[in-house]
CSV table of C-alpha atoms in Angstrom, one decimal:
chain,number,residue,atom,x,y,z
A,1,MET,CA,0.0,0.0,0.0
A,2,GLY,CA,1.4,3.4,-1.0
A,3,ILE,CA,1.4,6.7,0.8
A,4,LEU,CA,-1.7,7.9,-1.0
A,5,ASP,CA,-3.5,4.7,-0.1
A,6,ASP,CA,-2.5,5.2,3.5
A,7,VAL,CA,-3.9,8.7,3.5
A,8,ALA,CA,-7.1,7.6,1.9
A,9,SER,CA,-7.6,4.8,4.4
A,10,ALA,CA,-6.9,7.2,7.3
A,11,GLU,CA,-9.4,9.7,5.9
A,12,ASP,CA,-12.1,7.1,5.5
A,13,LEU,CA,-11.5,6.0,9.1
A,14,LEU,CA,-11.7,9.5,10.4
A,15,GLN,CA,-14.8,10.4,8.4
A,16,SER,CA,-16.7,7.3,9.8
A,17,THR,CA,-15.3,7.9,13.3
A,18,TYR,CA,-16.1,11.6,13.9
A,19,SER,CA,-19.3,12.1,12.0
A,20,ASP,CA,-21.3,11.4,15.2
A,21,PHE,CA,-19.2,13.6,17.5
A,22,SER,CA,-21.1,16.2,19.6
A,23,GLY,CA,-20.5,18.6,22.4
A,24,ASN,CA,-17.7,21.1,23.0
A,25,LEU,CA,-14.0,20.8,22.3
A,26,ARG,CA,-11.8,23.6,23.6
A,27,ILE,CA,-8.5,24.0,21.9
A,28,ALA,CA,-5.4,26.3,22.4
A,29,THR,CA,-2.9,26.6,19.5
A,30,PRO,CA,0.2,28.8,18.8
A,31,MET,CA,-0.6,31.9,16.8
A,32,VAL,CA,1.5,31.4,13.7
A,33,LEU,CA,1.2,27.7,13.4
A,34,GLY,CA,-2.5,27.9,14.1
A,35,LEU,CA,-3.2,30.6,11.5
A,36,ARG,CA,-0.9,29.2,8.8
A,37,TYR,CA,-1.5,25.4,9.0
A,38,LEU,CA,-3.9,24.3,11.8
A,39,SER,CA,-6.8,26.5,10.9
A,40,PRO,CA,-8.0,24.6,7.8
A,41,ILE,CA,-7.5,21.3,9.6
A,42,LEU,CA,-9.6,22.3,12.6
A,43,THR,CA,-12.2,23.7,10.2
A,44,GLU,CA,-12.3,20.4,8.4
A,45,PHE,CA,-12.7,18.5,11.7
A,46,ALA,CA,-15.6,20.7,12.8
A,47,ALA,CA,-17.4,20.6,9.4
A,48,ALA,CA,-18.6,17.0,9.4
A,49,PRO,CA,-20.3,16.5,12.8
A,50,PRO,CA,-23.3,19.0,13.0
A,51,ASP,CA,-23.4,18.8,16.8
A,52,LEU,CA,-19.7,19.4,17.5
A,53,ARG,CA,-18.7,22.8,18.6
A,54,LEU,CA,-15.0,23.9,18.6
A,55,ASP,CA,-13.8,26.8,20.8
A,56,ILE,CA,-10.3,27.7,19.5
A,57,ARG,CA,-7.8,30.2,21.0
A,58,ALA,CA,-4.8,31.1,18.9
A,59,SER,CA,-2.1,32.8,21.0
A,60,ASP,CA,1.6,32.6,21.7
A,61,ASP,CA,1.0,33.2,25.4
A,62,PHE,CA,1.9,30.3,27.7
A,63,VAL,CA,-1.1,28.1,28.5
A,64,ASN,CA,-0.9,25.8,31.5
A,65,PRO,CA,-1.6,22.2,30.2
A,66,LEU,CA,-3.7,21.6,33.3
A,67,ASP,CA,-5.9,24.7,32.6
A,68,GLU,CA,-9.5,23.6,32.9
A,69,ARG,CA,-10.5,26.1,30.1
A,70,PHE,CA,-9.0,23.8,27.5
A,71,ASP,CA,-9.5,20.2,26.5
A,72,LEU,CA,-6.3,20.1,24.5
A,73,ILE,CA,-3.3,22.3,23.7
A,74,ILE,CA,-1.3,22.1,20.5
A,75,ARG,CA,2.2,23.2,21.4
A,76,ALA,CA,5.5,23.8,19.5
A,77,GLY,CA,8.5,23.2,21.8
A,78,ARG,CA,9.3,21.6,25.1
A,79,ILE,CA,6.6,19.6,26.8
A,80,PRO,CA,6.4,20.2,30.5
A,81,ASP,CA,7.0,17.2,32.8
A,82,GLY,CA,4.2,16.2,35.0
A,83,ALA,CA,0.6,15.0,34.8
A,84,VAL,CA,0.0,15.5,31.1
A,85,VAL,CA,-0.3,13.2,28.0
A,86,ALA,CA,1.7,14.3,25.0
A,87,LYS,CA,1.0,13.0,21.4
A,88,PRO,CA,3.8,14.1,19.0
A,89,LEU,CA,2.7,15.3,15.6
A,90,VAL,CA,5.8,16.5,13.7
A,91,PRO,CA,9.3,17.7,14.5
A,92,ASN,CA,9.6,21.4,15.2
A,93,ARG,CA,12.7,22.5,13.2
A,94,HIS,CA,14.4,25.9,13.5
A,95,VAL,CA,16.8,27.6,11.2
A,96,ILE,CA,19.1,30.6,11.5
A,97,CYS,CA,18.3,32.9,8.7
A,98,ALA,CA,18.6,36.4,7.2
A,99,SER,CA,17.8,38.3,4.1
A,100,PRO,CA,20.2,38.3,1.1
A,101,ALA,CA,20.5,42.0,1.5
A,102,TYR,CA,21.6,41.8,5.1
A,103,LEU,CA,24.2,39.1,4.4
A,104,ALA,CA,25.5,41.1,1.5
A,105,THR,CA,26.1,44.1,3.8
A,106,HIS,CA,27.2,42.3,7.0
A,107,GLY,CA,28.7,39.1,5.6
A,108,VAL,CA,27.8,35.5,6.1
A,109,PRO,CA,28.8,34.0,9.5
A,110,HIS,CA,30.6,30.7,9.2
A,111,HIS,CA,30.9,30.0,12.9
A,112,PRO,CA,28.7,31.1,15.9
A,113,SER,CA,31.7,32.9,17.4
A,114,GLU,CA,31.3,35.5,14.6
A,115,LEU,CA,27.8,36.4,15.7
A,116,ASN,CA,29.1,39.1,18.0
A,117,THR,CA,29.5,41.3,14.9
A,118,HIS,CA,25.9,40.8,13.8
A,119,ASN,CA,22.4,42.1,14.6
A,120,GLY,CA,20.0,39.7,16.1
A,121,LEU,CA,16.2,39.5,16.1
A,122,PHE,CA,14.8,38.0,19.3
A,123,TYR,CA,11.6,36.2,20.3
A,124,SER,CA,10.9,38.0,23.5
A,125,LEU,CA,8.8,35.2,25.0
A,126,GLY,CA,11.4,32.5,24.8
A,127,GLN,CA,14.9,33.9,24.1
A,128,HIS,CA,17.5,35.7,26.2
A,129,GLN,CA,17.9,39.2,24.8
A,130,ARG,CA,21.8,39.2,24.6
A,131,PHE,CA,22.9,35.8,23.4
A,132,TRP,CA,21.9,32.7,21.5
A,133,SER,CA,22.5,29.1,22.9
A,134,LEU,CA,23.7,27.0,19.9
A,135,PRO,CA,25.2,23.6,19.6
A,136,VAL,CA,28.9,23.2,18.8
A,137,ASP,CA,30.5,19.8,18.8
A,138,GLY,CA,27.4,18.4,20.5
A,139,GLU,CA,27.4,20.9,23.4
A,140,LEU,CA,25.4,24.1,23.9
A,141,HIS,CA,27.4,27.3,24.0
A,142,ARG,CA,26.3,30.9,24.5
A,143,PHE,CA,27.1,33.4,21.7
A,144,THR,CA,26.6,37.1,22.1
A,145,ILE,CA,24.7,38.9,19.4
A,146,LEU,CA,23.4,42.5,19.3
A,147,SER,CA,19.7,42.7,19.8
A,148,ARG,CA,18.3,44.9,17.0
A,149,LEU,CA,14.7,44.0,17.6
A,150,SER,CA,12.7,41.8,19.9
A,151,SER,CA,9.0,40.8,19.7
A,152,ASP,CA,6.5,38.3,21.0
A,153,SER,CA,5.2,38.0,17.4
A,154,GLY,CA,6.6,35.5,15.0
A,155,PHE,CA,5.1,37.5,12.1
A,156,GLN,CA,6.9,40.6,13.3
A,157,LEU,CA,10.3,38.8,13.4
A,158,LEU,CA,9.6,37.3,9.9
A,159,ASP,CA,9.0,40.8,8.6
A,160,ALA,CA,12.1,42.2,10.3
A,161,ALA,CA,14.2,39.4,8.9
A,162,ARG,CA,12.8,40.0,5.4
A,163,ALA,CA,13.5,43.7,5.7
A,164,GLY,CA,17.2,43.0,6.4
A,165,LEU,CA,17.3,44.0,10.1
A,166,GLY,CA,19.3,41.1,11.2
A,167,LEU,CA,19.7,37.3,11.8
A,168,ALA,CA,16.8,35.4,13.4
A,169,ILE,CA,16.2,31.9,14.7
A,170,LEU,CA,12.8,31.0,13.4
A,171,PRO,CA,10.7,27.8,13.1
A,172,THR,CA,10.5,26.3,9.6
A,173,PHE,CA,6.7,26.4,9.6
A,174,LEU,CA,7.0,30.2,9.7
A,175,VAL,CA,9.9,30.7,7.2
A,176,ALA,CA,9.4,28.0,4.6
A,177,ASP,CA,7.6,30.2,2.1
A,178,ALA,CA,10.2,33.0,2.5
A,179,ILE,CA,13.1,30.5,2.0
A,180,VAL,CA,11.5,29.0,-1.1
A,181,ALA,CA,10.9,32.6,-2.4
A,182,ARG,CA,14.5,33.4,-1.8
A,183,GLU,CA,13.5,36.2,0.6
A,184,LEU,CA,15.5,34.5,3.4
A,185,VAL,CA,18.7,32.5,3.4
A,186,THR,CA,19.7,30.0,6.0
A,187,VAL,CA,23.1,30.2,7.6
A,188,LEU,CA,25.1,28.1,10.1
A,189,PRO,CA,23.0,24.9,9.4
A,190,ALA,CA,25.4,22.8,11.5
A,191,HIS,CA,24.6,25.0,14.5
A,192,ALA,CA,20.9,25.4,14.3
A,193,PRO,CA,19.0,24.7,17.5
A,194,THR,CA,18.1,21.0,18.1
A,195,ASP,CA,14.7,19.9,17.0
A,196,SER,CA,11.9,19.8,19.5
A,197,MET,CA,8.3,18.5,18.7
A,198,ILE,CA,5.0,19.9,17.8
A,199,SER,CA,2.6,18.0,20.0
A,200,VAL,CA,-0.9,17.7,21.3
A,201,ILE,CA,-1.1,17.7,25.0
A,202,PHE,CA,-4.0,17.1,27.3
A,203,LYS,CA,-4.9,15.9,30.8
A,204,PRO,CA,-4.8,12.2,31.6
A,205,SER,CA,-8.5,12.3,32.2
A,206,LYS,CA,-9.0,13.0,28.5
A,207,ARG,CA,-7.0,10.0,27.4
A,208,GLY,CA,-10.1,8.1,26.4
A,209,SER,CA,-11.7,10.9,24.4
A,210,ASN,CA,-12.6,9.7,20.9
A,211,LYS,CA,-12.8,13.3,19.8
A,212,ILE,CA,-9.3,14.1,20.9
A,213,ASN,CA,-7.8,10.9,19.5
A,214,ALA,CA,-9.6,11.4,16.1
A,215,LEU,CA,-8.3,15.0,15.9
A,216,VAL,CA,-4.7,13.8,16.6
A,217,GLU,CA,-5.0,11.3,13.8
A,218,LEU,CA,-6.4,14.0,11.4
A,219,LEU,CA,-3.6,16.4,12.3
A,220,LYS,CA,-1.0,13.7,11.6
A,221,VAL,CA,-2.5,12.9,8.2
A,222,ARG,CA,-2.9,16.6,7.1
A,223,LEU,CA,0.5,17.9,8.4
A,224,GLY,CA,2.3,15.0,6.8
A,225,ASN,CA,5.5,13.1,7.7
A,226,PRO,CA,7.8,14.9,7.1
A,227,ALA,CA,5.8,18.0,7.6
A,228,LEU,CA,4.6,19.9,4.5
A,229,TRP,CA,6.8,23.0,5.3
A,230,ASN,CA,9.9,20.9,5.9
A,231,MET,CA,9.3,19.1,2.6
A,232,ALA,CA,9.1,22.4,0.8
A,233,ILE,CA,12.4,23.5,2.3
A,234,ASP,CA,14.2,20.2,1.5
A,235,ASP,CA,12.9,20.1,-2.0
A,236,PHE,CA,14.1,23.7,-2.6
A,237,ALA,CA,17.5,22.8,-1.1
A,238,ARG,CA,17.8,19.8,-3.5
A,239,GLU,CA,16.9,22.0,-6.4
A,240,GLU,CA,19.6,24.5,-5.4
A,241,HIS,CA,22.1,21.7,-4.9
A,242,VAL,CA,22.4,22.5,-1.2
A,243,GLN,CA,22.4,19.8,1.5
A,244,PRO,CA,19.0,20.0,3.3
A,245,GLN,CA,19.2,20.8,7.0
A,246,ARG,CA,18.2,18.1,9.4
């Protein structure tokens, strides 16, 4: 059975499974991932069962996985230890990138130790504002970089990187289109942050929920393996005769 057959079988199973779902399902998603990729999948999930109601919050604010306001949380990044169930969906890859114009002016860094002469764009909810922690020879090291701009919005950081304000560490689900369009170029691929996961997390009391389990399966089918955005970057890299980043 081929990949398309697998997808068709999964879709048939999902359609027959969730057509009778009812009640509420309260979901928290990251802003960028939610708007760019999850929104059409959640809409599809809600469309078939007439008595199913979804309440979706898209925000990059931290959401406690034990928060009673939500039945499940889709999270990109570290999963907190403790009394939660985590269902991995796809790897959460990051790249270090900048615009061609920025690199033409400031040069291409070939080692993280050269970052101290560069401008950095920082995600204010998760990064220190003076340095980046990057892997070198299998160990994390801190490298100073000048903060040119910080924001809690991935879209703002993407715009700033495109505009040539500096280097940024951004998730591939945010920058794939810009890389393929040659608006951004990846640098230091051997020193990109280690992959984490995009996961669905929920309380153990929800483990037996058919609605949640069916949504997890639909997300896996629609996001793909590898994820759609990572396939786009890797296909572009092969066309450019550049080794894809892993």
